[in-house]
Coordinates of C-alpha atoms in Angstrom, one line a residue:
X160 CA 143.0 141.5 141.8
X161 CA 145.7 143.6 140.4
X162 CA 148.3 142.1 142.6
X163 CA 147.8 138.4 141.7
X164 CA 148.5 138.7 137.4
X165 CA 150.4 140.4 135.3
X166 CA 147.5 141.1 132.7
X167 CA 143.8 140.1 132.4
X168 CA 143.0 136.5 130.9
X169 CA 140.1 138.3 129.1
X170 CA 139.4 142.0 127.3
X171 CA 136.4 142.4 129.8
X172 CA 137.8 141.3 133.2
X173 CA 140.3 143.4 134.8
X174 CA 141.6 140.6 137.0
X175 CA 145.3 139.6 137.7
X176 CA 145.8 136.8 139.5
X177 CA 147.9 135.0 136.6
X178 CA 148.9 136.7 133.2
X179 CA 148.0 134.9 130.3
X180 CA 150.4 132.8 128.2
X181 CA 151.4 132.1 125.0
X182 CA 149.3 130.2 122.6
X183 CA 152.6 128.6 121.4
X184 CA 153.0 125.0 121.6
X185 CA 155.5 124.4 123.9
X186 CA 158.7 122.8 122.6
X187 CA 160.2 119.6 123.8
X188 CA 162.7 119.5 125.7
X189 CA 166.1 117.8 125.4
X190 CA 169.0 117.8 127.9
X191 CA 172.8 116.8 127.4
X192 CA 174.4 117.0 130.6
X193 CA 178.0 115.4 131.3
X194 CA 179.8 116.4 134.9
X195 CA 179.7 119.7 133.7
X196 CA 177.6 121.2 130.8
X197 CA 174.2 121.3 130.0
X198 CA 172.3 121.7 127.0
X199 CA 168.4 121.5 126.6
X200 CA 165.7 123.2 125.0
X201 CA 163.1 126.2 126.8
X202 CA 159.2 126.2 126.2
X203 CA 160.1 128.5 123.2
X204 CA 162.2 127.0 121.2
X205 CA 165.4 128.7 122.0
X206 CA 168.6 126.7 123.0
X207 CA 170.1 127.2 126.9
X208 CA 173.7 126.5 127.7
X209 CA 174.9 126.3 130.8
X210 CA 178.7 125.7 132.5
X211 CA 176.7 123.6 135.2
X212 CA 173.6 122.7 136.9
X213 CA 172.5 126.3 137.9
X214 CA 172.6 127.4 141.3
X215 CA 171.8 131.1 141.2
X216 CA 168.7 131.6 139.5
X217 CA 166.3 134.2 139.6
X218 CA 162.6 133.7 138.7
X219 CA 160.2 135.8 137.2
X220 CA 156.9 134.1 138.5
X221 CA 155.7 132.5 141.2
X222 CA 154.8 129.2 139.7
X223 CA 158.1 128.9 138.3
X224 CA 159.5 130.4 142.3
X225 CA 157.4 127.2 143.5
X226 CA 159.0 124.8 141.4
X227 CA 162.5 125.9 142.3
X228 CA 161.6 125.4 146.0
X229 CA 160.2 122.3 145.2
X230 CA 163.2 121.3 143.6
X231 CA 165.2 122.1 146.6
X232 CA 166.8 125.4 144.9
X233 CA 166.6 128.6 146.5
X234 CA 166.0 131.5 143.9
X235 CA 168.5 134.6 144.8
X236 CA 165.9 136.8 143.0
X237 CA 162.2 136.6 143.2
X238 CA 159.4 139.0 141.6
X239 CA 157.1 140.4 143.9
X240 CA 158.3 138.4 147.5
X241 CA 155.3 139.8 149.5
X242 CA 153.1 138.9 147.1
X243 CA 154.5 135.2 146.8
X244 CA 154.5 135.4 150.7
X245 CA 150.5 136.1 150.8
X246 CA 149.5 134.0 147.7
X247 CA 151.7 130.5 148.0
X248 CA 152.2 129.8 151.3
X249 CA 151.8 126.3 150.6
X250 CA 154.8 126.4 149.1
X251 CA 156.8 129.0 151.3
X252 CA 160.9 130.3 150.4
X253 CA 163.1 128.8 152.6
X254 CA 165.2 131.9 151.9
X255 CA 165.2 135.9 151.8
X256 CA 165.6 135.9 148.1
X257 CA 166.3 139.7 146.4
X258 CA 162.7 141.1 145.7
X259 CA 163.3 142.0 141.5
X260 CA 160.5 144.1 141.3
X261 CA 156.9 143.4 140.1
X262 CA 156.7 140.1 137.5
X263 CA 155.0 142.2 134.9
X264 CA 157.9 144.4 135.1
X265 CA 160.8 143.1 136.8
X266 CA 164.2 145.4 137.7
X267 CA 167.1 144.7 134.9
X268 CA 169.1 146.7 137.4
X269 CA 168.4 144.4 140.4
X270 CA 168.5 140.9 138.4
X271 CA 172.4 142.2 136.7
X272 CA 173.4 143.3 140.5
X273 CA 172.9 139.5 141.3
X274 CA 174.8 137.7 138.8
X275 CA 172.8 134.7 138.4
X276 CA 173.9 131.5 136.3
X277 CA 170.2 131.1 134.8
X278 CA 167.0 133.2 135.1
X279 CA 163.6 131.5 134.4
X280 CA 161.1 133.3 132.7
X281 CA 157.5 133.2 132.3
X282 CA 155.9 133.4 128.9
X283 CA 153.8 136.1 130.3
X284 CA 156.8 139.0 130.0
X285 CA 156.7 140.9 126.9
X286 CA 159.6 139.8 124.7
X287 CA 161.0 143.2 125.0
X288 CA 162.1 142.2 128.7
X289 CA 163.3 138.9 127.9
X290 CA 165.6 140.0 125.4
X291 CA 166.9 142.2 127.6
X292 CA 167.3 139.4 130.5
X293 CA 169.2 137.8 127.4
X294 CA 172.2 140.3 128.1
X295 CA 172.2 139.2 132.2
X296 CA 173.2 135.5 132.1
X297 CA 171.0 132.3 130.7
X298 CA 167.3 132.6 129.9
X299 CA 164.8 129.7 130.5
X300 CA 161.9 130.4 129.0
X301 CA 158.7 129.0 130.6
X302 CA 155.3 128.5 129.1
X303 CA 153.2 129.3 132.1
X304 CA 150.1 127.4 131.4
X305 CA 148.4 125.7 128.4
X306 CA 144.6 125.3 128.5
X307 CA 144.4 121.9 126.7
X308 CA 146.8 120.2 129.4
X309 CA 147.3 122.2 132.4
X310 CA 148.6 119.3 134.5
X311 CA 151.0 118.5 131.4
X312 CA 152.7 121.7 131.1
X313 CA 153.1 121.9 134.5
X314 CA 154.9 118.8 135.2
X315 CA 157.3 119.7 132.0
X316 CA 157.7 123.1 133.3
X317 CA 159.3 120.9 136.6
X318 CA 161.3 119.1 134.4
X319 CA 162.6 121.3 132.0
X320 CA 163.6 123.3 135.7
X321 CA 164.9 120.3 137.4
X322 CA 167.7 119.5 134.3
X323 CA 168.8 123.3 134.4
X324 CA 169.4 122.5 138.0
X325 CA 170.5 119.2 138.2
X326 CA 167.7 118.0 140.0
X327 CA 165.9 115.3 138.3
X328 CA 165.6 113.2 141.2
X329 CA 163.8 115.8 142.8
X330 CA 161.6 116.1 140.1
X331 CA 161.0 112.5 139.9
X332 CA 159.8 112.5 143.6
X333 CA 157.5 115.4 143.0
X334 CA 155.3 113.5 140.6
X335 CA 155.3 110.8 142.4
X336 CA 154.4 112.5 145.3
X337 CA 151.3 114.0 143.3
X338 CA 150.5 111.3 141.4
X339 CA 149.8 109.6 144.8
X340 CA 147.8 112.7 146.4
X341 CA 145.7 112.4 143.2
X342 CA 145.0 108.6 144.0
X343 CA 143.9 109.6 147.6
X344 CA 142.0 111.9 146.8
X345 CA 140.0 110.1 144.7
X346 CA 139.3 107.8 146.8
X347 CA 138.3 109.5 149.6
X348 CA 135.7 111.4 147.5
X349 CA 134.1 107.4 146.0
X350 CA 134.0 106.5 149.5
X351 CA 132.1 109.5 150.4
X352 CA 129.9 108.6 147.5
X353 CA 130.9 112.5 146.4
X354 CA 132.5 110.9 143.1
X355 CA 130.9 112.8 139.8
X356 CA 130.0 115.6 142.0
X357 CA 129.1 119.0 140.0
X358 CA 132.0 122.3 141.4
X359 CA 132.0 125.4 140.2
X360 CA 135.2 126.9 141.6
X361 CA 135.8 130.5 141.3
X362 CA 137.6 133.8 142.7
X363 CA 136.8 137.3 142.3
X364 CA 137.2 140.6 143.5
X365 CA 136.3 144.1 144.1
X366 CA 137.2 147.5 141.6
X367 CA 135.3 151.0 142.7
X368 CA 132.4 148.7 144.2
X369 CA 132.0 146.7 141.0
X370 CA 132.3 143.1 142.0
X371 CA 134.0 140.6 139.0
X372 CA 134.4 136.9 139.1
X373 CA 135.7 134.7 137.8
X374 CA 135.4 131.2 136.6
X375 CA 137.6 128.6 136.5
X376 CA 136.6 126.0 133.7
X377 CA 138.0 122.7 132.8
X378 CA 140.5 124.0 130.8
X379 CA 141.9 125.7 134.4
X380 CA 144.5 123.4 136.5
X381 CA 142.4 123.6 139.2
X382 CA 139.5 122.2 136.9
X383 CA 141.8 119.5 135.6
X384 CA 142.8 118.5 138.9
X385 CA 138.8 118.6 139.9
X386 CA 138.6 116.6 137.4
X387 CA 141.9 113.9 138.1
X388 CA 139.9 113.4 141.5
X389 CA 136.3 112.8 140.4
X390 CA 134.7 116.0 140.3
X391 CA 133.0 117.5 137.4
X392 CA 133.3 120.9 136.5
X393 CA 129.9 122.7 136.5
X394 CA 130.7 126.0 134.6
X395 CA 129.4 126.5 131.0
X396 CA 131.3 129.7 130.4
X397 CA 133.9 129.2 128.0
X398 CA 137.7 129.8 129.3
X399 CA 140.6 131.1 128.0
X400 CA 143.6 129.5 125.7
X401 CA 146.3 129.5 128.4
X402 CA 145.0 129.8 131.7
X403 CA 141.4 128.4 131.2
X404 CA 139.7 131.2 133.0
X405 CA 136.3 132.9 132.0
X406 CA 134.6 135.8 133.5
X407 CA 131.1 136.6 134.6
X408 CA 129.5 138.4 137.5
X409 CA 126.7 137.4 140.4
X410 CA 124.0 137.1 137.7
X411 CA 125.8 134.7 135.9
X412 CA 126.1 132.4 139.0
X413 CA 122.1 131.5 138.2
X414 CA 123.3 129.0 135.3
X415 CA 124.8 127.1 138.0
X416 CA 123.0 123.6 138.7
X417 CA 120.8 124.3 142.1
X418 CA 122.8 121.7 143.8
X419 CA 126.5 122.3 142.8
X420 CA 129.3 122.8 145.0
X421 CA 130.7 126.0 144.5
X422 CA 134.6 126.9 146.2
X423 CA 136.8 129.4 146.2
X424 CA 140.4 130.9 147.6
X425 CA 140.6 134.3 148.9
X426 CA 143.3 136.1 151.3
X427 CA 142.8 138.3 154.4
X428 CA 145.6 140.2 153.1
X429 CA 143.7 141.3 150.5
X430 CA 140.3 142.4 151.4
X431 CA 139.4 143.2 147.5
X432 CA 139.4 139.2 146.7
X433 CA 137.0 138.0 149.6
X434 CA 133.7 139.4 147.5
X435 CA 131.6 136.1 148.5
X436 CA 132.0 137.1 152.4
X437 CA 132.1 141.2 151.7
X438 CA 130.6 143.2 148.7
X439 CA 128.3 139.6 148.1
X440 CA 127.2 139.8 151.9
X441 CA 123.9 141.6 150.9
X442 CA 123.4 140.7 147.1
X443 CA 120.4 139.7 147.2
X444 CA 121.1 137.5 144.0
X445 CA 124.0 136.1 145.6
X446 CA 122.1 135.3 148.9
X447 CA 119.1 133.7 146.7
X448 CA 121.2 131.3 145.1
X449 CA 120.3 127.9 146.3
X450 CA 123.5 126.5 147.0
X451 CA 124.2 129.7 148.8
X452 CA 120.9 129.1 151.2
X453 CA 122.0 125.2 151.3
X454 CA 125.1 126.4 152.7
X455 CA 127.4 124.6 150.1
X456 CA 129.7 127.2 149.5
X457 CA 133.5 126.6 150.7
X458 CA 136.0 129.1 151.4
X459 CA 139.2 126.6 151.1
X460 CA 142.8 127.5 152.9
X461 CA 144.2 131.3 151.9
X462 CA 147.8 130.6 150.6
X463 CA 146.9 127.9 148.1
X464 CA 148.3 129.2 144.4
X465 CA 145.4 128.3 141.7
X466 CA 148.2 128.8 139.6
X467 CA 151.7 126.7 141.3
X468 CA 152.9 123.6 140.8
X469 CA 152.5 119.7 142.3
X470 CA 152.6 120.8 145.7
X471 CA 150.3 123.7 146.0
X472 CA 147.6 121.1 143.9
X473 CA 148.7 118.9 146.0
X474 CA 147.5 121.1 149.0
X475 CA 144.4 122.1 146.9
X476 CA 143.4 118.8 146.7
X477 CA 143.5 118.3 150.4
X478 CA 141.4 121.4 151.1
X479 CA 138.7 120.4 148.5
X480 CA 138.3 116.7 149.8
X481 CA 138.1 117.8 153.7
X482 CA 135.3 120.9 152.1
X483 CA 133.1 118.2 150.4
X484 CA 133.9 115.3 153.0
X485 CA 133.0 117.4 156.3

């Protein structure tokens, strides 16, 4: 799904549904803020100053466009608005930001017309673009995802936000917030006697009638949060460093356990990511699968980001209890 990431996760899969990272450890992050200034540390390393909590940001991905929201902050620039529109409606702008052009790729032009007080970055851009957003105004630079602690890195992405925007309360209440659906969750799956359950969550889609899926591990957020909740993860394919993603294709769904769980998020907008109820329809592998004839696959809410922040997992975690709980 070309439209989803800015570049595949592996050297076979041509999918795009979130670019992979850098295999940087993320710094930590320190912020100094009187009445005015405000000093703190990126995901890279590199010092931000700013004259105030920023107000007029422009983001670069989506995750980092949900966290903003979150936060109460609405971005002047956003890469890709359609896109966001389709993909994270869980999290939807409360604003008609200024679309800055595709987040692989984004419009120098467009971003300097705005004059923002801090754009946030993704790890994912080449550094050839982020030097040049250097020249605009204030770069924060985002590590997008980090396979050993997805949930981590994306509560210190929400941080490192918040202090650039002087919302730290609003960051506060966000964990808590998720820290409590996480709890609820949990429960509700031990009472269904669903805890320890085996899920193989996936997506996939469709290039010149060759269908490609893929896996999301444990290394994945959605696998960690699977995993927060009680659920095991069922894939044995091995993911990548940032996002935790593998690949594989129908054939590859027969080293699933017979009884697993199996889910996955597609969009109507986007008839080439809906494989499992189109180009699958009439595999006979896919059909043959037992979990398939037991009727224990789940097609979970479109608009839920696999790669966002508290409040889209927050909304994943929703859709996967009521799935395994009906």
């Amino acid at each position: 799904m070309r439209r989803l990431l800015l570049t595949a996760v592996t050297t076979t899969a041509a999918l795009t549904l979130a670019a992979c990272g850098t295999t940087e450890p993320a710094a930590d992050s320190s912020a100094k803020q009187s009445s005015e200034a405000i000093t703190l540390t990126d995901s890279t390393g590199k010092k931000v100053e700013l004259d105030g909590p920023a107000t007029k940001v422009v983001a670069t991905e989506w995750n980092e466009v949900e966290f903003l929201v979150t936060l109460g902050v609405d971005p002047v620039g956003v890469a890709d608005v359609k896109g966001y529109k389709t993909w994270d409606q869980a999290v939807p702008l409360k604003n008609q930001p200024k679309d800055i052009g595709t987040r692989g790729e984004p419009s120098m032009d467009t971003i300097a017309a705005l004059s923002p007080d801090l754009i946030v970055a993704s790890s994912d851009l080449p550094p050839a673009a982020v030097k040049q957003l250097r020249k605009i105004a204030p770069v924060l630079g985002i590590r997008s995802a980090d396979a050993s602690d997805q949930i981590g890195q994306m509560l210190e992405n929400l941080d490192l936000i918040a202090e650039a925007t002087g919302t730290t309360d609003r960051a506060g209440a966000a964990r808590e917030s998720f820290e409590a659906k996480v709890a609820e969750g949990k429960k509700a799956l031990a009472d269904a006697g669903l805890d320890g359950t085996e899920l193989a969550f996936a997506d996939g889609y469709v290039t010149s009638n060759q269908v490609s899926l893929r896996p999301y591990t444990s290394g994945s957020l959605i696998g960690a949060v699977n995993e927060r909740i009680g659920l095991k993860n069922a894939w044995k394919v091995k993911g990548d460093a940032a996002y935790g993603l593998g690949t594989t294709d129908v054939e590859g769904l027969t080293d699933l356990p017979k009884d697993v769980q199996f889910a996955y998020i597609g969009n109507d907008e986007d008839d080439t990511s809906t494989p499992f109820t189109g180009a699958l329809a009439k595999n006979t592998v896919w059909t043959s699968l037992p979990f398939v004839k037991a009727g224990e696959v789940h097609r979970l809410p479109d608009g839920i980001w696999m790669f966002g922040g508290p409040e889209s997992m927050e909304a994943y975690i929703d859709a996967v209890v009521d799935a395994l709980t009906k």
